[in-house]
Amino acid sequence: MERKTKGTYTLRRLFPSLSEEDLLRFQENSSVIRLKKGQNLFISGDTPRSIYGVANGCLKIVRESQEGESVITRIVRAGQIVGIREVFGEFKYGRTSVALKDSEVFSIEKTIVLDLIQRSPAVSLQFMKIFCNELSRLEKRIESDLYRPAKNRVASVIFELFNLFADEGAQNFEPPLNRRDIAELADVTPETVSRAIADFKQAGIMETHGSSFTILDTISLQNEAEER
């Protein structure tokens, strides 16, 4: 699997099946929100007024635990869409979205989305595909938690972070996440993350310096991430 070229997603890339007319309506009724690292796109309890497509950068989706701690449930990268479930289900956000780095997000008004879905079978089909992709992602996450060894799940998270935060052609990167965050995304304990990283270091796959990672063998890390 090749690393995707980084760049800005357009509305056409987010909705490749839309007609020019429908895409124009989306463009006329959308705006670009520029988020600095650490800024919120939406907060748990907010009423949804738009759906959001990440043009560049990335977001983390977090929920508050009963103890008041933030738990990361998902990373949303460029080309992905958030807020559909809340808009279609007509309920408030149950999670908070935070920019992990400077990001740009398309905001498309809820009323326009619902109107186009009612009028256009092509738009409805586009959103059905997005729903199916989201369900597939969730199923893979569940299967991963059930059947994949913890070490491979940790490798998968680190490989994703490498793709998100390493400059093109670079081996070194410093994700704005700590070991606890990585553990939450991999659904393991922080101690398991530390053991897995120690194994990867011993195998010559990576080195770490504080919160910084250096990937010495990208292919081996990818193989660990994809092993089933």
Short mmCIF file of N, CA and C in Angstrom, two decimals, residues 42-195:
data_model
loop_
_atom_site.label_atom_id
_atom_site.label_comp_id
_atom_site.label_asym_id
_atom_site.label_seq_id
_atom_site.Cartn_x
_atom_site.Cartn_y
_atom_site.Cartn_z
N PHE A 42 -16.70 21.03 16.73
CA PHE A 42 -17.97 20.98 17.46
C PHE A 42 -17.71 20.37 18.83
N ILE A 43 -18.64 20.60 19.72
CA ILE A 43 -18.50 20.16 21.10
C ILE A 43 -19.67 19.25 21.46
N SER A 44 -19.42 18.24 22.26
CA SER A 44 -20.47 17.34 22.72
C SER A 44 -21.64 18.14 23.31
N GLY A 45 -22.84 17.83 22.84
CA GLY A 45 -24.03 18.55 23.30
C GLY A 45 -24.49 19.62 22.33
N ASP A 46 -23.63 20.00 21.35
CA ASP A 46 -24.04 20.97 20.34
C ASP A 46 -25.12 20.38 19.44
N THR A 47 -25.98 21.25 18.91
CA THR A 47 -26.97 20.84 17.91
C THR A 47 -26.36 20.95 16.52
N PRO A 48 -26.36 19.88 15.72
CA PRO A 48 -25.72 19.93 14.40
C PRO A 48 -26.45 20.83 13.43
N ARG A 49 -25.69 21.65 12.73
CA ARG A 49 -26.26 22.54 11.72
C ARG A 49 -25.64 22.32 10.35
N SER A 50 -24.59 21.49 10.30
CA SER A 50 -23.88 21.24 9.05
C SER A 50 -23.28 19.85 9.08
N ILE A 51 -22.88 19.38 7.89
CA ILE A 51 -21.96 18.26 7.84
C ILE A 51 -20.59 18.83 7.47
N TYR A 52 -19.54 18.10 7.79
CA TYR A 52 -18.19 18.63 7.63
C TYR A 52 -17.32 17.65 6.85
N GLY A 53 -16.64 18.17 5.86
CA GLY A 53 -15.67 17.39 5.11
C GLY A 53 -14.28 17.96 5.33
N VAL A 54 -13.34 17.14 5.74
CA VAL A 54 -11.99 17.62 6.02
C VAL A 54 -11.25 17.80 4.71
N ALA A 55 -10.86 19.04 4.43
CA ALA A 55 -10.13 19.35 3.20
C ALA A 55 -8.64 19.07 3.36
N ASN A 56 -8.06 19.50 4.47
CA ASN A 56 -6.69 19.12 4.81
C ASN A 56 -6.51 19.22 6.32
N GLY A 57 -5.45 18.59 6.80
CA GLY A 57 -5.25 18.48 8.24
C GLY A 57 -5.95 17.24 8.77
N CYS A 58 -6.24 17.20 10.04
CA CYS A 58 -6.96 16.07 10.62
C CYS A 58 -7.54 16.47 11.98
N LEU A 59 -8.55 15.72 12.39
CA LEU A 59 -9.25 15.97 13.65
C LEU A 59 -9.22 14.71 14.51
N LYS A 60 -9.37 14.89 15.79
CA LYS A 60 -9.63 13.74 16.65
C LYS A 60 -11.03 13.89 17.22
N ILE A 61 -11.71 12.77 17.36
CA ILE A 61 -13.03 12.73 17.96
C ILE A 61 -12.87 12.15 19.36
N VAL A 62 -13.32 12.87 20.36
CA VAL A 62 -13.12 12.43 21.74
C VAL A 62 -14.46 12.43 22.48
N ARG A 63 -14.55 11.54 23.45
CA ARG A 63 -15.70 11.53 24.34
C ARG A 63 -15.20 11.70 25.76
N GLU A 64 -16.04 12.25 26.58
CA GLU A 64 -15.69 12.45 27.98
C GLU A 64 -16.08 11.21 28.78
N SER A 65 -15.14 10.68 29.56
CA SER A 65 -15.43 9.55 30.42
C SER A 65 -16.19 10.03 31.65
N GLN A 66 -16.71 9.10 32.42
CA GLN A 66 -17.43 9.45 33.64
C GLN A 66 -16.52 10.15 34.64
N GLU A 67 -15.22 9.91 34.50
CA GLU A 67 -14.27 10.57 35.40
C GLU A 67 -13.84 11.94 34.88
N GLY A 68 -14.40 12.35 33.74
CA GLY A 68 -14.08 13.66 33.19
C GLY A 68 -12.86 13.67 32.29
N GLU A 69 -12.32 12.49 31.96
CA GLU A 69 -11.16 12.42 31.09
C GLU A 69 -11.61 12.27 29.64
N SER A 70 -10.81 12.82 28.71
CA SER A 70 -11.11 12.72 27.29
C SER A 70 -10.52 11.43 26.73
N VAL A 71 -11.35 10.68 26.02
CA VAL A 71 -10.92 9.42 25.42
C VAL A 71 -11.07 9.54 23.91
N ILE A 72 -9.99 9.32 23.16
CA ILE A 72 -10.03 9.42 21.71
C ILE A 72 -10.71 8.19 21.13
N THR A 73 -11.71 8.41 20.28
CA THR A 73 -12.42 7.30 19.65
C THR A 73 -12.11 7.18 18.16
N ARG A 74 -11.60 8.25 17.55
CA ARG A 74 -11.38 8.22 16.10
C ARG A 74 -10.51 9.38 15.68
N ILE A 75 -9.72 9.15 14.63
CA ILE A 75 -9.02 10.24 13.94
C ILE A 75 -9.66 10.40 12.57
N VAL A 76 -10.00 11.63 12.22
CA VAL A 76 -10.62 11.94 10.92
C VAL A 76 -9.58 12.64 10.07
N ARG A 77 -9.24 12.02 8.97
CA ARG A 77 -8.20 12.57 8.10
C ARG A 77 -8.82 13.29 6.90
N ALA A 78 -7.96 13.94 6.11
CA ALA A 78 -8.41 14.64 4.91
C ALA A 78 -9.14 13.67 3.99
N GLY A 79 -10.28 14.13 3.44
CA GLY A 79 -11.08 13.30 2.55
C GLY A 79 -12.21 12.59 3.25
N GLN A 80 -12.28 12.70 4.59
CA GLN A 80 -13.35 12.04 5.33
C GLN A 80 -14.38 13.07 5.80
N ILE A 81 -15.57 12.57 6.10
CA ILE A 81 -16.71 13.44 6.43
C ILE A 81 -17.22 13.08 7.81
N VAL A 82 -17.57 14.09 8.59
CA VAL A 82 -18.14 13.87 9.92
C VAL A 82 -19.45 14.66 10.05
N GLY A 83 -20.29 14.20 10.95
CA GLY A 83 -21.53 14.91 11.23
C GLY A 83 -22.75 14.37 10.51
N ILE A 84 -22.55 13.39 9.63
CA ILE A 84 -23.70 12.86 8.88
C ILE A 84 -24.69 12.17 9.81
N ARG A 85 -24.18 11.35 10.70
CA ARG A 85 -25.05 10.59 11.60
C ARG A 85 -25.93 11.53 12.42
N GLU A 86 -25.33 12.60 12.94
CA GLU A 86 -26.09 13.53 13.77
C GLU A 86 -27.11 14.32 12.97
N VAL A 87 -26.74 14.72 11.75
CA VAL A 87 -27.67 15.47 10.90
C VAL A 87 -28.86 14.60 10.50
N PHE A 88 -28.59 13.38 10.03
CA PHE A 88 -29.67 12.51 9.58
C PHE A 88 -30.48 11.96 10.75
N GLY A 89 -29.81 11.69 11.86
CA GLY A 89 -30.50 11.14 13.02
C GLY A 89 -31.18 12.19 13.87
N GLU A 90 -30.89 13.46 13.60
CA GLU A 90 -31.49 14.60 14.30
C GLU A 90 -31.26 14.50 15.82
N PHE A 91 -30.00 14.22 16.19
CA PHE A 91 -29.68 14.28 17.61
C PHE A 91 -28.37 15.03 17.79
N LYS A 92 -28.12 15.46 19.00
CA LYS A 92 -26.97 16.30 19.28
C LYS A 92 -25.68 15.49 19.25
N TYR A 93 -24.57 16.23 19.10
CA TYR A 93 -23.28 15.56 19.09
C TYR A 93 -23.02 14.90 20.44
N GLY A 94 -22.57 13.65 20.39
CA GLY A 94 -22.20 12.95 21.60
C GLY A 94 -20.71 12.94 21.83
N ARG A 95 -19.97 13.57 20.90
CA ARG A 95 -18.51 13.63 20.97
C ARG A 95 -18.06 15.05 20.69
N THR A 96 -16.80 15.31 20.97
CA THR A 96 -16.18 16.60 20.67
C THR A 96 -15.10 16.40 19.62
N SER A 97 -15.02 17.32 18.68
CA SER A 97 -14.03 17.24 17.60
C SER A 97 -12.98 18.32 17.81
N VAL A 98 -11.70 17.91 17.78
CA VAL A 98 -10.58 18.81 18.04
C VAL A 98 -9.56 18.68 16.92
N ALA A 99 -9.06 19.80 16.42
CA ALA A 99 -8.03 19.77 15.37
C ALA A 99 -6.70 19.29 15.96
N LEU A 100 -6.13 18.24 15.35
CA LEU A 100 -4.83 17.74 15.80
C LEU A 100 -3.69 18.56 15.23
N LYS A 101 -3.97 19.25 14.13
CA LYS A 101 -3.02 20.20 13.57
C LYS A 101 -3.84 21.22 12.79
N ASP A 102 -3.21 22.28 12.30
CA ASP A 102 -3.95 23.28 11.54
C ASP A 102 -4.71 22.58 10.41
N SER A 103 -5.99 22.87 10.30
CA SER A 103 -6.85 22.13 9.37
C SER A 103 -7.82 23.07 8.69
N GLU A 104 -8.32 22.62 7.53
CA GLU A 104 -9.40 23.31 6.83
C GLU A 104 -10.53 22.32 6.61
N VAL A 105 -11.75 22.78 6.91
CA VAL A 105 -12.91 21.89 6.87
C VAL A 105 -14.04 22.56 6.09
N PHE A 106 -14.61 21.83 5.14
CA PHE A 106 -15.81 22.32 4.47
C PHE A 106 -17.00 22.16 5.39
N SER A 107 -17.78 23.19 5.54
CA SER A 107 -19.03 23.14 6.30
C SER A 107 -20.18 23.32 5.31
N ILE A 108 -21.03 22.29 5.21
CA ILE A 108 -22.15 22.32 4.26
C ILE A 108 -23.45 22.32 5.05
N GLU A 109 -24.29 23.30 4.81
CA GLU A 109 -25.48 23.51 5.62
C GLU A 109 -26.41 22.30 5.61
N LYS A 110 -26.91 21.98 6.77
CA LYS A 110 -27.80 20.84 6.97
C LYS A 110 -29.01 20.92 6.04
N THR A 111 -29.63 22.08 5.94
CA THR A 111 -30.86 22.21 5.15
C THR A 111 -30.60 21.90 3.67
N ILE A 112 -29.44 22.31 3.17
CA ILE A 112 -29.11 22.05 1.77
C ILE A 112 -28.89 20.56 1.55
N VAL A 113 -28.17 19.93 2.47
CA VAL A 113 -27.92 18.49 2.35
C VAL A 113 -29.23 17.71 2.33
N LEU A 114 -30.12 18.01 3.26
CA LEU A 114 -31.39 17.28 3.34
C LEU A 114 -32.27 17.54 2.12
N ASP A 115 -32.25 18.77 1.63
CA ASP A 115 -33.04 19.11 0.45
C ASP A 115 -32.54 18.35 -0.78
N LEU A 116 -31.21 18.30 -0.97
CA LEU A 116 -30.66 17.60 -2.13
C LEU A 116 -30.91 16.10 -2.05
N ILE A 117 -30.86 15.55 -0.85
CA ILE A 117 -31.12 14.12 -0.68
C ILE A 117 -32.55 13.79 -1.07
N GLN A 118 -33.50 14.67 -0.71
CA GLN A 118 -34.90 14.44 -1.05
C GLN A 118 -35.16 14.57 -2.55
N ARG A 119 -34.37 15.43 -3.20
CA ARG A 119 -34.63 15.71 -4.61
C ARG A 119 -33.82 14.84 -5.56
N SER A 120 -32.65 14.38 -5.12
CA SER A 120 -31.73 13.75 -6.05
C SER A 120 -31.35 12.34 -5.63
N PRO A 121 -31.72 11.33 -6.41
CA PRO A 121 -31.28 9.96 -6.11
C PRO A 121 -29.77 9.82 -6.12
N ALA A 122 -29.09 10.58 -6.98
CA ALA A 122 -27.63 10.50 -7.05
C ALA A 122 -26.99 10.97 -5.74
N VAL A 123 -27.56 12.04 -5.16
CA VAL A 123 -27.03 12.54 -3.89
C VAL A 123 -27.31 11.53 -2.78
N SER A 124 -28.50 10.96 -2.78
CA SER A 124 -28.84 9.94 -1.78
C SER A 124 -27.88 8.77 -1.87
N LEU A 125 -27.58 8.33 -3.10
CA LEU A 125 -26.66 7.21 -3.29
C LEU A 125 -25.27 7.57 -2.80
N GLN A 126 -24.84 8.82 -3.05
CA GLN A 126 -23.52 9.25 -2.57
C GLN A 126 -23.41 9.13 -1.05
N PHE A 127 -24.45 9.56 -0.36
CA PHE A 127 -24.41 9.50 1.10
C PHE A 127 -24.56 8.07 1.61
N MET A 128 -25.29 7.23 0.87
CA MET A 128 -25.36 5.83 1.24
C MET A 128 -23.98 5.19 1.16
N LYS A 129 -23.21 5.54 0.14
CA LYS A 129 -21.85 5.02 0.01
C LYS A 129 -20.99 5.47 1.17
N ILE A 130 -21.15 6.73 1.58
CA ILE A 130 -20.38 7.24 2.72
C ILE A 130 -20.75 6.47 3.98
N PHE A 131 -22.07 6.23 4.17
CA PHE A 131 -22.52 5.44 5.32
C PHE A 131 -21.92 4.04 5.29
N CYS A 132 -21.93 3.41 4.11
CA CYS A 132 -21.40 2.06 3.99
C CYS A 132 -19.92 2.02 4.30
N ASN A 133 -19.19 3.02 3.84
CA ASN A 133 -17.76 3.08 4.14
C ASN A 133 -17.51 3.24 5.63
N GLU A 134 -18.36 4.03 6.28
CA GLU A 134 -18.23 4.23 7.72
C GLU A 134 -18.54 2.94 8.47
N LEU A 135 -19.59 2.23 8.04
CA LEU A 135 -19.92 0.95 8.67
C LEU A 135 -18.79 -0.05 8.47
N SER A 136 -18.21 -0.05 7.28
CA SER A 136 -17.09 -0.95 7.02
C SER A 136 -15.91 -0.64 7.93
N ARG A 137 -15.64 0.64 8.14
CA ARG A 137 -14.54 1.03 9.03
C ARG A 137 -14.81 0.56 10.45
N LEU A 138 -16.04 0.71 10.91
CA LEU A 138 -16.38 0.28 12.26
C LEU A 138 -16.29 -1.23 12.41
N GLU A 139 -16.73 -1.96 11.38
CA GLU A 139 -16.65 -3.42 11.43
C GLU A 139 -15.19 -3.87 11.49
N LYS A 140 -14.34 -3.23 10.71
CA LYS A 140 -12.92 -3.58 10.72
C LYS A 140 -12.31 -3.28 12.09
N ARG A 141 -12.75 -2.17 12.69
CA ARG A 141 -12.23 -1.84 14.02
C ARG A 141 -12.65 -2.91 15.04
N ILE A 142 -13.90 -3.35 14.96
CA ILE A 142 -14.38 -4.39 15.88
C ILE A 142 -13.63 -5.70 15.64
N GLU A 143 -13.50 -6.09 14.37
CA GLU A 143 -12.78 -7.32 14.04
C GLU A 143 -11.33 -7.25 14.50
N SER A 144 -10.74 -6.08 14.33
CA SER A 144 -9.36 -5.90 14.77
C SER A 144 -9.24 -6.12 16.26
N ASP A 145 -10.16 -5.54 17.02
CA ASP A 145 -10.12 -5.68 18.48
C ASP A 145 -10.33 -7.12 18.91
N LEU A 146 -11.17 -7.86 18.13
CA LEU A 146 -11.50 -9.23 18.52
C LEU A 146 -10.42 -10.23 18.12
N TYR A 147 -9.82 -10.04 16.94
CA TYR A 147 -9.01 -11.10 16.37
C TYR A 147 -7.53 -10.75 16.18
N ARG A 148 -7.19 -9.50 16.08
CA ARG A 148 -5.79 -9.15 15.80
C ARG A 148 -5.00 -9.01 17.09
N PRO A 149 -3.75 -9.47 17.10
CA PRO A 149 -2.91 -9.28 18.28
C PRO A 149 -2.72 -7.80 18.59
N ALA A 150 -2.56 -7.51 19.87
CA ALA A 150 -2.43 -6.12 20.31
C ALA A 150 -1.24 -5.44 19.64
N LYS A 151 -0.16 -6.16 19.45
CA LYS A 151 1.04 -5.59 18.84
C LYS A 151 0.75 -5.07 17.44
N ASN A 152 -0.04 -5.82 16.66
CA ASN A 152 -0.37 -5.39 15.31
C ASN A 152 -1.30 -4.19 15.32
N ARG A 153 -2.18 -4.11 16.31
CA ARG A 153 -3.07 -2.95 16.42
C ARG A 153 -2.26 -1.69 16.74
N VAL A 154 -1.26 -1.82 17.60
CA VAL A 154 -0.40 -0.68 17.90
C VAL A 154 0.36 -0.25 16.65
N ALA A 155 0.88 -1.22 15.90
CA ALA A 155 1.59 -0.90 14.66
C ALA A 155 0.68 -0.17 13.68
N SER A 156 -0.59 -0.59 13.62
CA SER A 156 -1.54 0.05 12.71
C SER A 156 -1.75 1.51 13.07
N VAL A 157 -1.88 1.81 14.36
CA VAL A 157 -2.06 3.20 14.79
C VAL A 157 -0.82 4.02 14.48
N ILE A 158 0.35 3.50 14.78
CA ILE A 158 1.59 4.24 14.54
C ILE A 158 1.77 4.48 13.04
N PHE A 159 1.43 3.47 12.22
CA PHE A 159 1.55 3.64 10.78
C PHE A 159 0.60 4.72 10.26
N GLU A 160 -0.61 4.77 10.82
CA GLU A 160 -1.56 5.81 10.44
C GLU A 160 -1.03 7.19 10.84
N LEU A 161 -0.48 7.30 12.05
CA LEU A 161 0.06 8.57 12.50
C LEU A 161 1.25 8.99 11.65
N PHE A 162 2.05 8.02 11.23
CA PHE A 162 3.18 8.30 10.34
C PHE A 162 2.68 8.92 9.05
N ASN A 163 1.62 8.35 8.48
CA ASN A 163 1.06 8.89 7.24
C ASN A 163 0.45 10.28 7.44
N LEU A 164 -0.08 10.54 8.62
CA LEU A 164 -0.73 11.82 8.88
C LEU A 164 0.25 12.94 9.20
N PHE A 165 1.32 12.62 9.90
CA PHE A 165 2.14 13.69 10.48
C PHE A 165 3.57 13.76 9.96
N ALA A 166 4.05 12.76 9.26
CA ALA A 166 5.40 12.84 8.70
C ALA A 166 5.39 13.68 7.43
N ASP A 167 6.35 14.57 7.28
CA ASP A 167 6.49 15.31 6.03
C ASP A 167 6.82 14.34 4.91
N GLU A 168 6.46 14.71 3.69
CA GLU A 168 6.68 13.83 2.55
C GLU A 168 8.15 13.44 2.45
N GLY A 169 8.42 12.14 2.44
CA GLY A 169 9.78 11.65 2.31
C GLY A 169 10.56 11.58 3.61
N ALA A 170 9.97 12.06 4.71
CA ALA A 170 10.67 12.08 5.99
C ALA A 170 10.45 10.78 6.75
N GLN A 171 11.41 10.42 7.59
CA GLN A 171 11.28 9.26 8.46
C GLN A 171 10.87 9.65 9.87
N ASN A 172 11.14 10.89 10.22
CA ASN A 172 10.89 11.35 11.59
C ASN A 172 9.57 12.12 11.66
N PHE A 173 8.82 11.90 12.75
CA PHE A 173 7.60 12.67 12.96
C PHE A 173 7.29 12.69 14.45
N GLU A 174 6.53 13.70 14.84
CA GLU A 174 6.17 13.86 16.24
C GLU A 174 4.66 14.09 16.31
N PRO A 175 3.88 13.05 16.54
CA PRO A 175 2.43 13.21 16.58
C PRO A 175 2.00 13.95 17.84
N PRO A 176 0.92 14.73 17.74
CA PRO A 176 0.40 15.44 18.93
C PRO A 176 -0.41 14.52 19.82
N LEU A 177 0.07 13.30 20.01
CA LEU A 177 -0.59 12.29 20.82
C LEU A 177 0.44 11.63 21.73
N ASN A 178 0.02 11.25 22.92
CA ASN A 178 0.93 10.55 23.82
C ASN A 178 0.66 9.05 23.77
N ARG A 179 1.40 8.29 24.58
CA ARG A 179 1.25 6.83 24.56
C ARG A 179 -0.17 6.42 24.99
N ARG A 180 -0.74 7.17 25.90
CA ARG A 180 -2.11 6.86 26.34
C ARG A 180 -3.09 7.03 25.18
N ASP A 181 -2.90 8.10 24.38
CA ASP A 181 -3.77 8.31 23.22
C ASP A 181 -3.63 7.16 22.23
N ILE A 182 -2.40 6.75 21.97
CA ILE A 182 -2.16 5.63 21.05
C ILE A 182 -2.83 4.37 21.57
N ALA A 183 -2.75 4.16 22.89
CA ALA A 183 -3.39 3.00 23.51
C ALA A 183 -4.90 3.03 23.30
N GLU A 184 -5.52 4.19 23.44
CA GLU A 184 -6.96 4.31 23.25
C GLU A 184 -7.36 3.98 21.82
N LEU A 185 -6.59 4.48 20.86
CA LEU A 185 -6.90 4.22 19.46
C LEU A 185 -6.71 2.75 19.10
N ALA A 186 -5.74 2.10 19.74
CA ALA A 186 -5.48 0.68 19.47
C ALA A 186 -6.30 -0.23 20.37
N ASP A 187 -7.01 0.37 21.34
CA ASP A 187 -7.81 -0.38 22.30
C ASP A 187 -6.95 -1.37 23.08
N VAL A 188 -5.83 -0.86 23.59
CA VAL A 188 -4.93 -1.64 24.44
C VAL A 188 -4.54 -0.77 25.62
N THR A 189 -3.74 -1.29 26.51
CA THR A 189 -3.25 -0.51 27.65
C THR A 189 -1.99 0.26 27.25
N PRO A 190 -1.68 1.35 27.95
CA PRO A 190 -0.42 2.05 27.67
C PRO A 190 0.80 1.16 27.85
N GLU A 191 0.73 0.21 28.79
CA GLU A 191 1.85 -0.72 28.98
C GLU A 191 2.06 -1.60 27.75
N THR A 192 0.96 -1.98 27.11
CA THR A 192 1.06 -2.78 25.89
C THR A 192 1.70 -1.97 24.77
N VAL A 193 1.35 -0.69 24.68
CA VAL A 193 1.97 0.18 23.68
C VAL A 193 3.48 0.25 23.91
N SER A 194 3.88 0.42 25.15
CA SER A 194 5.32 0.50 25.46
C SER A 194 6.04 -0.79 25.10
N ARG A 195 5.41 -1.94 25.39
CA ARG A 195 6.04 -3.21 25.05
C ARG A 195 6.14 -3.39 23.54
#
